[in-house]
Coordinates of C-alpha atoms and ligand atoms in Angstrom, one line a residue:
M295 CA -185.0 -112.1 163.4
S296 CA -184.6 -108.1 163.1
E297 CA -185.4 -106.8 159.9
T298 CA -183.6 -103.9 160.9
T299 CA -180.1 -104.5 158.9
S300 CA -177.8 -101.9 160.7
V301 CA -177.8 -103.5 163.8
L302 CA -177.4 -107.3 162.9
D303 CA -173.7 -108.6 163.8
L304 CA -171.9 -111.1 161.7
E305 CA -173.5 -114.3 163.1
E306 CA -177.4 -113.2 163.1
A307 CA -176.3 -111.8 159.8
G308 CA -175.1 -115.7 159.3
A309 CA -179.2 -116.8 160.2
V310 CA -180.8 -114.1 158.5
L311 CA -179.1 -114.8 155.4
A312 CA -179.3 -119.3 156.1
A313 CA -183.0 -118.4 156.5
E314 CA -183.6 -116.9 153.5
A315 CA -181.6 -118.9 151.2
A316 CA -183.1 -122.6 152.6
R317 CA -186.1 -120.3 151.7
F318 CA -185.1 -120.4 147.9
A319 CA -183.6 -123.4 147.9
S320 CA -186.9 -124.3 148.6
F321 CA -187.9 -123.6 145.1
G322 CA -185.9 -124.8 143.2
W323 CA -184.0 -121.6 142.8
M324 CA -180.7 -122.2 144.5
R325 CA -179.7 -125.6 143.2
G326 CA -176.5 -127.3 142.8
T327 CA -174.6 -124.8 145.6
S328 CA -176.0 -121.8 143.3
G329 CA -176.1 -118.2 144.1
N330 CA -175.5 -116.5 147.2
L331 CA -177.7 -113.8 149.4
S332 CA -175.7 -110.6 151.1
V333 CA -176.8 -108.5 154.1
V334 CA -175.5 -104.9 154.6
L335 CA -174.1 -104.7 158.1
S336 CA -172.0 -101.4 157.8
R337 CA -172.6 -98.4 154.8
T338 CA -169.4 -96.1 156.0
P339 CA -167.1 -98.3 155.6
L340 CA -169.6 -100.9 153.5
Q341 CA -169.4 -104.2 155.0
L342 CA -171.0 -106.8 154.1
A343 CA -172.7 -110.4 155.0
V344 CA -172.1 -112.8 152.3
T345 CA -173.2 -116.5 152.4
A346 CA -169.6 -118.3 152.3
S347 CA -169.0 -120.1 148.8
G348 CA -169.8 -124.0 147.6
R349 CA -172.1 -125.1 150.0
D350 CA -175.7 -125.7 150.0
K351 CA -178.0 -123.2 150.0
G352 CA -180.7 -125.5 151.7
E353 CA -178.2 -126.8 154.7
L354 CA -176.6 -123.4 156.0
T355 CA -176.2 -122.8 159.6
A356 CA -175.5 -119.3 160.9
A357 CA -171.8 -119.2 160.2
D358 CA -171.4 -120.1 157.2
V359 CA -171.5 -116.5 156.1
V360 CA -168.3 -114.2 155.2
L361 CA -168.2 -111.0 155.9
T362 CA -166.6 -108.5 153.4
D363 CA -165.7 -105.1 151.9
A364 CA -166.8 -103.2 149.1
S365 CA -165.0 -105.5 146.9
G366 CA -166.4 -108.2 147.8
A367 CA -162.6 -109.3 149.1
A368 CA -163.1 -111.5 152.6
L369 CA -162.3 -109.3 156.2
G370 CA -162.0 -112.2 158.2
A371 CA -162.4 -116.0 157.9
G372 CA -163.9 -117.8 155.0
R373 CA -164.0 -117.5 151.8
P374 CA -166.9 -115.7 149.6
S375 CA -167.8 -116.6 146.1
A376 CA -166.3 -114.5 144.1
E377 CA -170.5 -112.5 143.0
A378 CA -169.5 -110.7 146.6
A379 CA -167.9 -108.3 144.7
L380 CA -171.3 -107.7 142.6
H381 CA -173.2 -107.8 145.6
A382 CA -170.9 -104.9 147.4
R383 CA -171.8 -103.0 143.6
V384 CA -175.1 -103.1 144.1
A385 CA -175.2 -101.7 147.7
A386 CA -173.0 -98.9 146.7
L387 CA -174.7 -98.1 143.8
T388 CA -178.2 -98.7 144.8
G389 CA -178.0 -98.1 148.4
A390 CA -179.9 -100.9 148.8
G391 CA -179.2 -103.6 152.4
A392 CA -178.5 -106.9 151.2
V393 CA -179.4 -108.2 147.9
V394 CA -180.6 -111.7 146.3
H395 CA -179.4 -113.6 143.3
V396 CA -179.9 -116.6 142.1
H397 CA -180.2 -118.7 139.1
T398 CA -183.6 -119.6 138.2
V399 CA -184.9 -121.1 135.3
A400 CA -187.0 -118.5 134.4
S401 CA -184.5 -115.7 133.9
V402 CA -182.2 -117.8 132.5
A403 CA -184.9 -118.6 129.8
M404 CA -186.6 -115.3 129.2
G405 CA -182.8 -113.8 129.2
H406 CA -182.5 -115.6 126.3
R407 CA -185.9 -114.7 124.4
S408 CA -185.4 -110.6 125.1
P409 CA -181.9 -110.1 125.4
G410 CA -183.2 -106.1 124.9
G411 CA -184.6 -106.2 128.4
I412 CA -187.8 -107.6 129.9
A413 CA -190.5 -105.8 129.8
F414 CA -194.0 -106.0 131.6
R415 CA -196.9 -103.8 132.4
D416 CA -200.8 -103.3 133.2
L417 CA -199.9 -106.4 136.0
E418 CA -200.7 -106.5 139.6
M419 CA -198.1 -108.1 140.9
L420 CA -196.0 -104.6 140.1
K421 CA -197.7 -102.9 143.2
G422 CA -194.7 -105.7 144.1
L423 CA -192.4 -103.1 143.8
G424 CA -193.3 -100.6 145.0
H425 CA -195.7 -99.0 142.1
G426 CA -198.9 -97.4 143.6
T427 CA -200.8 -99.0 140.7
H428 CA -200.9 -102.3 138.0
E429 CA -201.3 -98.6 135.8
V430 CA -197.5 -98.7 135.1
A431 CA -195.1 -99.7 132.1
V432 CA -190.9 -101.4 133.4
T433 CA -188.6 -102.7 131.6
L434 CA -186.3 -105.6 133.3
P435 CA -182.9 -105.4 132.2
V436 CA -180.7 -108.2 130.7
I437 CA -177.2 -107.9 130.5
E438 CA -174.0 -110.2 128.8
N439 CA -172.6 -112.3 131.4
S440 CA -169.0 -112.1 132.7
Q441 CA -167.0 -113.7 134.7
D442 CA -164.9 -110.1 136.1
M443 CA -167.1 -108.6 138.5
A444 CA -165.4 -105.0 137.7
V445 CA -166.8 -105.9 134.1
L446 CA -170.4 -107.7 135.0
G447 CA -170.6 -104.8 137.5
D448 CA -169.9 -101.4 135.3
R449 CA -172.6 -103.8 132.9
L450 CA -174.8 -103.3 135.9
E451 CA -174.3 -100.1 136.5
A452 CA -175.6 -99.1 132.9
A453 CA -178.1 -101.1 132.2
L454 CA -180.9 -100.1 135.7
S455 CA -184.2 -99.6 135.1
P456 CA -186.4 -96.6 136.6
G457 CA -189.1 -98.4 139.2
M458 CA -187.6 -102.1 138.3
P459 CA -184.6 -103.4 141.3
A460 CA -183.3 -106.3 139.6
V461 CA -180.9 -107.4 137.0
V462 CA -180.8 -110.5 134.6
V463 CA -177.4 -111.8 134.2
A464 CA -177.7 -113.6 130.9
G465 CA -177.4 -117.0 130.8
H466 CA -176.7 -117.0 134.4
G467 CA -179.5 -115.8 137.6
L468 CA -180.9 -112.8 138.5
Y469 CA -180.0 -110.5 141.0
V470 CA -183.1 -108.9 143.1
W471 CA -181.5 -105.8 146.0
G472 CA -184.4 -103.9 149.0
A473 CA -183.5 -102.3 151.8
D474 CA -183.7 -105.6 154.3
P475 CA -183.2 -109.1 153.4
R476 CA -187.2 -109.4 153.9
E477 CA -187.9 -107.0 151.1
A478 CA -185.2 -108.3 148.6
R479 CA -187.2 -111.6 149.4
H480 CA -190.5 -110.6 148.3
R481 CA -189.0 -108.3 145.6
T482 CA -187.1 -111.5 144.0
E483 CA -190.0 -113.5 144.4
V484 CA -192.2 -111.2 142.7
V485 CA -190.2 -110.9 139.9
E486 CA -189.6 -114.2 139.6
W487 CA -193.1 -114.6 139.5
L488 CA -193.6 -111.6 136.4
L489 CA -190.5 -113.9 134.6
E490 CA -192.5 -117.1 135.0
L491 CA -195.4 -114.9 133.5
E492 CA -193.7 -113.6 130.8
L493 CA -192.2 -117.3 129.8
T494 CA -196.2 -118.9 129.4
R495 CA -196.7 -116.3 126.7
S496 CA -196.1 -118.1 123.0
Ligands
LIG523 ZN1 -174.7 -116.6 139.9

């Protein structure tokens, strides 16, 4: 498996995303076909490989992937998730090479509890988000949900928080991004760990 996303073709990207999706599905983070993953194949023009809509994320194959443009529209065969547009927006805004979107219980529960944003500090796990020390304070933004991806993208752009490559969408789930699928996966695992920890605090 290549970790250099820029050299992936669509089928290779599909294989990478299928493996990542199977891992997240095994954690219970992509239940009922929910969630979607993407990897950037071209920066100029922006093109992404996005997991196909409506498939069981534990059973994806290399073919269950759709090529989309910067608006999330399909460039070839297949139907991307409506959320592909937000993946493209995240890639354009942040320079990320891969985006993870999962519907986790902890993200929805913590979004309810802290609608103004979820604060974390003094935790060794924060080093997993690229911080050199646990002695930092960061906030995971929470944005209101929308079925309009342009509206949701505007909210995400306005909410972006330094040192936190992730956003919670209230009542919905979690977006996390990284330079490549492997970094995006590790960051997703770290952010979810932080959310699960906060849930244990009463
Ligand atoms: Zn979703």
